[in-house]
Backbone as a ProteinNet text record, in pm:
[ID]
protein_1_A
[PRIMARY]
SLYNIKVSFEYDNTQAGDDTTRDITFARATVLVVDDIDVNRSLVKEQFSDSDLIFLEAENGLQAVEKAKKHHPDLVLMDIRMPLMNGIEANDHIKQDATTKDIPVVGLTASILTSASDAELHDRFDLLVHKPINKAAISQAFAQFLPLARPAENRVFTSTDSTKKQTATLSTGHLNAMI
[TERTIARY]
-5571.4	-5437.2	-5441.9	-5328.7	-5320.2	-5263.2	-5317	-5267.1	-5226.1	-5124.1	-5084.7	-5151.1	-5208	-5278	-5220	-5189.9	-5142.1	-5261.5	-5259.4	-5367.2	-5305.6	-5359.4	-5312.4	-5412.8	-5362.1	-5450	-5382	-5458.9	-5405.7	-5373.8	-5258.7	-5218.3	-5252.6	-5345.3	-5389.3	-5304.9	-5226.1	-5138.6	-5180	-5306	-5349	-5361.2	-5371.8	-5392.5	-5263.1	-5173.8	-5041.7	-5048.2	-5148.3	-5154.6	-5238.7	-5283.4	-5378	-5312.4	-5388.9	-5337.4	-5287.3	-5319.2	-5276.6	-5125.1	-5055.6	-4909.7	-4846.5	-4915	-4856	-4848	-4929	-4929.3	-4825.9	-4758.2	-4660.5	-4533.5	-4493.8	-4368.5	-4287.7	-4167.5	-4083.9	-3998.3	-3986.3	-3891.6	-3751.5	-3652.6	-3513.6	-3486.7	-3438.7	-3405.2	-3304.5	-3234	-3133.3	-3179.5	-3170.3	-3210.7	-3090.3	-3060.7	-2955.8	-3023.4	-2991.4	-3047.5	-2945	-2985.1	-2892.9	-2943.9	-2867.9	-2902.8	-2776.2	-2755.5	-2635.5	-2645.8	-2763.8	-2783.2	-2789.9	-2691.6	-2678.1	-2803.7	-2863.6	-2982.7	-3097	-3111.6	-3217.2	-3195.8	-3070.7	-3039.9	-3065.8	-3023.2	-3042.1	-3189.6	-3268.8	-3412.2	-3478.8	-3446.6	-3504.6	-3462.5	-3335	-3285.9	-3351.9	-3364.7	-3424.1	-3571.4	-3643.7	-3786	-3807.8	-3707.6	-3719.9	-3622.5	-3578	-3479.5	-3533.2	-3665.7	-3725.7	-3760.7	-3714.5	-3745.5	-3625.2	-3645.4	-3536.4	-3463	-3495.5	-3429.9	-3285.2	-3199.4	-3057.5	-3036.4	-2973.6	-2954.6	-2808.5	-2787	-2657.7	-2678	-2571.2	-2583.8	-2487.1	-2530.7	-2445.3	-2479.4	-2376.3	-2393.2	-2420.6	-2400.6	-2421.2	-2444.2	-2476.2	-2506.8	-2390.9	-2268	-2151.3	-2138.8	-2149.5	-2143.2	-2259.8	-2376.6	-2494.8	-2471.3	-2417.4	-2391.5	-2290	-2182.6	-2079.4	-2137.4	-2213.9	-2269.2	-2377.1	-2453.1	-2553.9	-2485.1	-2374	-2299.6	-2233.9	-2180.4	-2107.3	-2199.7	-2309.4	-2393.8	-2526.9	-2565.2	-2691.9	-2808.5	-2844.6	-2953.1	-3087.4	-3184.3	-3319.1	-3395.3	-3351.8	-3418.8	-3321.6	-3334.6	-3258.8	-3360.5	-3340.4	-3420.7	-3329.2	-3356.9	-3259.8	-3315.9	-3246.6	-3277.1	-3240.3	-3310.2	-3282.4	-3175.4	-3179.6	-3080.6	-2965	-2848.5	-2727.4	-2606.6	-2495.5	-2372.5	-2304.5	-2207.8	-2125.2	-2204.3	-2306.1	-2394.5	-2533.7	-2630.5	-2764.6	-2835.7	-2952.4	-3027	-3075.6	-3106.7	-3152.1	-3039.8	-2920.7	-2805.7	-2769	-2771	-2737.7	-2838.3	-2966.4	-3070.2	-3045.9	-3012.4	-2984.5	-2869.6	-2762.3	-2648	-2690.3	-2768.2	-2813.4	-2900.8	-2991.1	-3084.9	-3018.8	-2904.8	-2835.4	-2734.4	-2703.2	-2606.7	-2679.6	-2633.8	-2699.5	-2706	-2608.1	-2605.4	-2695.9	-2740.3	-2820.8	-2955.2	-2981.3	-3099.9	-3232	-3234.5	-3358.6	-3381.1	-3287.2	-3304.5	-3404.7	-3513.9	-3609.4	-3545.6	-3570.3	-3518.7	-3637.9	-3650.2	-3754.6	-3689.1	-3736	-3681.9	-3751.9	-3673.6	-3727.2	-3706.2	-3811.7	-3797.1	-3868.2	-3803.6	-3864.4	-3914.9	-3889.1	-3924.3	-4073.5	-4123.1	-4257	-4235.9	-4293.1	-4265.4	-4381.7	-4348.3	-4452.8	-4503.2	-4617.8	-4671	-4579.3	-4511.7	-4420.2	-4298.2	-4235.7	-4116.3	-4152.9	-4271.7	-4317.9	-4338.6	-4399.6	-4422.6	-4289.9	-4192	-4060.7	-3995.3	-4002	-3943.1	-4017	-4148.1	-4225.4	-4185.1	-4152.3	-4109.3	-3969.8	-3885.5	-3746.9	-3728.5	-3803.7	-3790.6	-3900.8	-3876.1	-3978.9	-4094.8	-4064.5	-4165.3	-4107.6	-4191.5	-4148.8	-4225.9	-4153.9	-4215.1	-4174.2	-4272.1	-4245.7	-4215.1	-4114	-4080	-4176.3	-4198.5	-4135.9	-4194.7	-4111.3	-4154.9	-4186.6	-4268.6	-4294.7	-4289.7	-4296	-4282.4	-4393	-4515.4	-4626.2	-4599.7	-4554.7	-4528.8	-4414.2	-4308.7	-4194.2	-4231.3	-4308	-4352	-4431.3	-4520.6	-4600.9	-4516	-4417.3	-4325.5	-4244.6	-4189.2	-4111.9	-4198.4	-4324.2	-4413.4	-4440.5	-4419.4	-4439.3	-4326	-4210.7	-4093.2	-4024.3	-4045.8	-3975	-4066.5	-4007.1	-4088.3	-4146.9	-4273.6	-4342.9	-4360.6	-4349.6	-4372.4	-4479	-4573.2	-4676.6	-4663.6	-4567.6	-4537.5	-4655.8	-4745.6	-4857.4	-4946.7	-4944.9	-5029.9	-4948.6	-4817.2	-4728.6	-4743.9	-4757	-4768.9	-4651.3	-4604.7	-4501.2	-4557.5	-4552.3	-4600.7	-4479.7	-4477.8	-4365	-4414.4	-4349.3	-4387.2	-4356	-4451.8	-4430.1	-4392.8	-4432.4	-4391.9	-4423.2	-4390.7	-4406.1	-4547.5	-4641.7	-4779.2	-4862.3	-4798.2	-4861.7	-4935.6	-4914.6	-4973.9	-4887.3	-4948.4	-4876.6	-4919.9	-4832.4	-4868.2	-4851.4	-4949.9	-4944	-4957.8	-4888	-4906.2	-4977.4	-5096.4	-5175.9	-5207.2	-5211.6	-5254.7	-5406.7	-5463.8	-5610	-5665.4	-5586.9	-5630	-5655.7	-5568.4	-5588.8	-5712.9	-5732.9	-5849.2	-5977.9	-5979.5	-6098.8	-6128.4	-6025.7	-6044.5	-6099.9	-6070.8	-6116.3	-6260.7	-6308.6	-6443.9	-6549.2
-1301	-1247.6	-1129.8	-1101.5	-993.1	-868.2	-752.7	-624.6	-542	-460.6	-368.6	-234.5	-179.1	-51.5	39.8	164.9	262.6	331.8	338	400.3	506.7	628.9	734.2	752.1	779.4	803.9	899.6	960.6	1050.3	968.9	991.5	924.4	1016	977.3	1060.2	1027.7	1123	1100.3	1184.7	1217.4	1306.7	1237.1	1108.5	1035.9	966.5	1037.5	984.1	858.3	843.3	726.3	615	627.6	535.3	402.7	294.7	158.8	128.9	212.2	183.2	184.9	251.5	257.5	121.6	34	-98.1	-178.3	-141	-210.3	-155.3	-48.3	11.3	-71.9	-117.2	-190.2	-115.9	-78	-0.9	-92.2	-56.3	-123.2	-76.7	-138.9	-103.9	42.3	119.4	260.4	300.2	409.5	458	588.1	592.1	709.2	758.3	886.1	949.4	1012.8	963.4	1015.3	1108.7	1235.1	1336.8	1391.5	1367.4	1417	1413.1	1515.1	1518	1424.7	1371.8	1280.4	1137.5	1058.6	920.9	838.1	854.4	777.5	805	927.7	961.2	891.9	889.1	819.2	669.6	615.1	471.3	434.9	521.4	495.9	482.8	572.1	565.3	434.6	403.1	280.3	157.3	155.6	42	22.4	132.8	122.5	60.5	67.1	12.7	-102.3	-166.7	-274.5	-394.3	-410.3	-521.8	-485.9	-370.4	-325.2	-344.2	-313	-318.4	-184.9	-90.9	39.4	28.6	104	110.7	248.7	253.4	380.5	421.4	547.9	613.5	713.6	750.8	844.1	960.3	1074.5	1192.9	1261	1320	1383.2	1532.4	1590.4	1734.9	1768.8	1893.7	1937.5	1924.2	1949	1935	1792.7	1696.2	1556	1520.8	1577.9	1550.5	1592.5	1711	1760.9	1670.9	1635.1	1548.3	1412.2	1352.3	1219.1	1222.9	1329.3	1342.1	1346.2	1420.3	1428.3	1294.6	1228.8	1104.2	985.7	972.6	853	873.6	996.7	1031.6	944.9	961.9	881.4	915.5	828.2	850.2	952.9	973.1	1065.2	1105.3	1229.9	1276.3	1311.8	1254.1	1287.1	1368.5	1500.2	1591.1	1670.2	1657.9	1742.3	1886	1981.2	2121.1	2181	2152.2	2209.2	2112.7	2151.6	2070.9	2162.8	2114.8	2195.4	2195.9	2281.3	2300.2	2358.9	2289.2	2341.4	2286.7	2376.2	2329.7	2270.8	2213.2	2147.4	2240.7	2364.2	2461.1	2492.7	2520	2548.4	2427.8	2308.7	2187	2163.3	2182.7	2168.1	2265.6	2389.7	2490	2445.6	2391.7	2342.8	2227.5	2134.8	2019.2	2064.9	2158.1	2204.3	2294.5	2356	2443.8	2370	2246	2167.4	2089.5	2101.1	2036.2	1884.1	1825.2	1679.4	1627.6	1713.6	1668.6	1740.1	1836.7	1921.4	1845.2	1728.7	1652.8	1552.9	1544.7	1455	1518.4	1447.7	1503.2	1512.3	1624.1	1643.9	1667.9	1580.7	1593	1652.6	1771	1837.8	1790.5	1774.4	1737.4	1852.9	1894	2002.4	1970.5	2009.3	1996.4	2131.8	2234.3	2370.1	2396.4	2478.7	2533.7	2656.3	2654.4	2759.3	2856.9	2979.8	3076.2	3041.2	3088.5	3055.3	3104.2	3217.6	3270.3	3180.2	3139	3054.5	2914.3	2865.2	2734.9	2737.2	2842.4	2855.6	2862.1	2932.6	2942.5	2804.7	2727.5	2593.3	2502.5	2512.3	2432.4	2466.5	2591.4	2633.1	2581.8	2565.9	2527.1	2376.1	2301	2155.7	2093.7	1973.4	1903	1863.1	1840.6	1807.9	1841.7	1884.3	1916.6	1828.1	1759.3	1671.8	1723.4	1735.7	1783.8	1666.6	1686.2	1587.1	1603.5	1503.3	1371	1293	1208.1	1131	988.6	923.4	781.6	712.1	581.1	506.7	542.5	564.5	597.2	728.6	829.8	961	952.6	881.6	868.5	782.3	676.4	591.9	673.5	756.6	837.3	941.8	996.3	1090.7	1018.1	902.4	823.6	786.3	750.7	703.8	810.5	935.1	1041.6	1049.4	990.6	1007	876.9	769.5	644.3	543.5	452.6	349.1	253.9	220.9	129.3	-4.5	-111	-245.4	-311.2	-371.6	-448.1	-592.5	-667	-799.2	-896.2	-886.3	-979.7	-965.5	-847.2	-823.1	-804.5	-821.1	-805.1	-671	-565	-431.6	-348.4	-262.7	-167.5	-29	55	191.5	281.8	377.8	469	611.6	689.5	829.6	902.9	984.1	1056.7	1201.7	1257.6	1393.4	1422.5	1541.9	1575.6	1620.2	1610.9	1650.6	1531	1425.4	1306	1223.6	1250.2	1166.2	1042.9	930	804.5	739.4	657.7	582.4	435.4	355.2	212	137.3	25.4	-62.5	-186.7	-211.5	-325.8	-410.8	-541	-627.5	-627.8	-668.6	-673.5	-775.8	-873.9	-970.9	-902.9	-810.7	-733.8	-647	-583.7	-498.7	-578.6	-697.2	-781.1	-824.1	-850.8	-890.2	-775.7	-653.1	-535.7	-500.5	-544.5	-507.4	-598.1
-482.4	-464.4	-367.9	-306.4	-208.6	-272.7	-236.3	-283	-163.3	-178	-72.8	-96.5	7.4	0.4	106.5	71.1	169.1	233.1	364.4	439.5	529.1	527.5	617.6	729	848.4	961.6	1056.8	1145	1247.3	1371.7	1429.5	1551.8	1667.7	1752.9	1864.5	1985.6	2030.4	2145.1	2264.1	2275.8	2382.3	2516.7	2520.2	2645.1	2686.8	2755.4	2788.7	2873.4	2957.5	3043.4	2986.7	2868.6	2807.7	2775.1	2781.3	2765	2625.3	2526	2389.9	2376.1	2466.6	2456	2480.7	2550.8	2574.7	2446	2346.4	2219	2121.6	2156.4	2065.9	2067.9	1950.9	1935.1	1830.5	1866.6	1774.4	1688.5	1562.9	1474	1514.5	1459.1	1492.2	1455.1	1553.2	1533.5	1640.5	1615	1708.6	1771.9	1905.6	1983.3	2062.2	2049.9	2129.6	2250.7	2370.5	2494.8	2556.9	2576.9	2626.2	2757.9	2863.9	2997.1	3081.1	3162.1	3244.6	3364.7	3392.3	3505	3451.7	3490.2	3442.2	3468.4	3584.9	3621.5	3523.4	3478.9	3383.7	3249.5	3203.4	3078.4	3093.4	3204.7	3229.9	3239.7	3299.3	3312.5	3176.5	3084.7	2950.4	2883.4	2889.1	2826.9	2888.8	3020	3090.7	3052.6	3037.9	3003.1	2865.8	2779.4	2644.5	2620	2727.5	2714.4	2637.2	2633.6	2561.2	2416.7	2371	2235.5	2143.3	2015.9	1917.9	1907.2	1995.7	1991.1	2037	1971.4	2007	2068.4	2183.7	2253.7	2256	2222.9	2240.2	2352.2	2421.2	2532.8	2520	2572.2	2583	2715.4	2777.5	2908.8	2901.4	2784.6	2770.7	2624	2598.7	2463.2	2366.2	2413.8	2325.3	2273.7	2365	2324.7	2232	2258.8	2176.1	2032	2013.2	1877.9	1807.7	1878.1	1820.2	1781.3	1872.8	1846	1738	1732.2	1625.4	1489.6	1480.1	1353.5	1318.1	1418.7	1394.6	1366.1	1441.2	1433.7	1360.3	1337.4	1272.3	1324.7	1453.6	1511.5	1448	1468.7	1416.4	1499.7	1624	1716.1	1825.6	1872.8	1989.3	2097	2215.3	2332.8	2423.7	2437.8	2498.2	2615.6	2729.1	2843.5	2806.6	2863.5	2829.8	2919.6	3048.6	3141.5	3162.8	3109.7	3122.7	3125.8	3181.9	3182.8	3045.8	3029.9	2910.3	2793.6	2748.2	2644.3	2675.4	2693.4	2728.6	2606	2629.3	2523.4	2414.8	2450.3	2350.2	2252.5	2306.8	2220	2134.2	2197.1	2122.4	2010.1	2039.6	1937.9	1823.2	1857.1	1753.3	1662.9	1722.9	1643.5	1552.9	1608.1	1530	1413.1	1439.3	1335	1230.9	1264.5	1170.1	1082.8	1117.4	1041.6	931.7	809.8	695.9	711.3	780.8	793.7	905.1	995.6	1109.3	1123	1037.2	1054.2	1048.3	984.7	972.2	1086.2	1178.5	1292.7	1389.1	1421.6	1518	1656.7	1724.2	1859.9	1952.3	2051.9	2153.3	2276.9	2316.9	2434.3	2560.5	2667.3	2797.8	2894.3	2963	3058.2	3188.3	3299.1	3431.1	3478.5	3400	3439.8	3424.9	3513.7	3497.8	3410.5	3292	3195	3183.3	3152.3	3118.4	2980.1	2943.7	2811.8	2700.4	2722.2	2620.1	2604.4	2716.2	2705.5	2659	2698.8	2653.7	2501.8	2452	2307.8	2232.9	2287.6	2222.8	2214.3	2322.9	2321.8	2223.5	2218.3	2122.4	1979.5	1954.6	1820.9	1787.2	1887.1	1861.3	1851.5	1930.3	1931.5	1846.2	1796	1720.2	1810.4	1937.2	2036.6	2172.8	2265.3	2400.9	2496.9	2586.8	2686.3	2824.1	2912.2	3047.9	3140.6	3226.1	3327.7	3444	3525.5	3515.6	3399	3342.3	3227	3270.3	3190.8	3212.7	3077	3077.6	2952.1	2854.3	2901.9	2811.8	2739.4	2812.2	2750.8	2650.6	2687.1	2596.6	2476.2	2497.3	2385.1	2284.8	2334.2	2243.7	2171.7	2241	2175.6	2068.2	2102	2005.6	1885.2	1910.6	1803.9	1698.4	1732.9	1634.7	1533.8	1567.6	1482.7	1442.6	1516.3	1489.9	1421.5	1343.5	1279.3	1383.3	1364.9	1455	1386.4	1463.2	1410.1	1495.8	1431.4	1501.6	1453.1	1509.5	1456.3	1457.3	1552.2	1558.1	1435.6	1374.2	1259.4	1131.7	1139.8	1025.1	955.4	1032	974.3	1022.4	938.3	977.8	954.6	1057	1049.1	1046.4	958.1	947.4	956.9	1043.1	1057.1	927.9	881.3	757.3	780.9	893.9	927.2	1072.7	1117.2	1258	1293.1	1201.2	1231.3	1275.3	1314.2	1368.1	1263.7	1135.9	1033.4	1019.5	1005.6	992.1	861.3	803.6	684.6	716.6	678.7	705.8	575.3	565.4	451.7	502.9	452.4	494.3	373.5	392.3	282.8	279.6	167.5	158.8	256.2	291.1	391.5	525	560.8	684.5	673.9	558.5	541	548.6	486.1	492.1	634.5	712.2	852	934.2	891.9	965.3	930.1	815.3	768.1	826.9
[MASK]
+++++++++++++++++++++++++++++++++++++++++++++++++++++++++++++++++++++++++++++++++++++++++++++++++++++++++++++++++++++++++++++++++++++++++++++++++++++++++++++++++++++++++++++++++++

């Protein structure tokens, strides 16, 4: 008979260009992409068009806060420099609201930051990614917060917290195949 066993492991995301990102398959989840430049939002959506991810869009921080409250996405990918309300202010609003405070927010920055300002942004956002971005970097950022599916192996990986710990449910058949 088969038994389910929970296994915890560390997810190493230090190699942004590494080939392991091609194996990442996301389970169905909703991502709010916030950027004042339409092409940037479209690029993210296009890179994941073959996935089960659902994308919502916002052009500025005000829209991001409204859409986060209305749709409660699984993740917000937010540019920092935007008109009306920047990403830092929008993140602060999202994190201060009881209904949205648990939504992970990944900040995107094109700025060359001093170590002090970089540290401040790292403290405010769940994760900070520097532009230019590519699919590998975004996949690894998403993988820290979104559920992963590996259909070829019938495993579902679910993020347990922002410290990159993952929990997997494997059948004993999978474990025997690995031994």
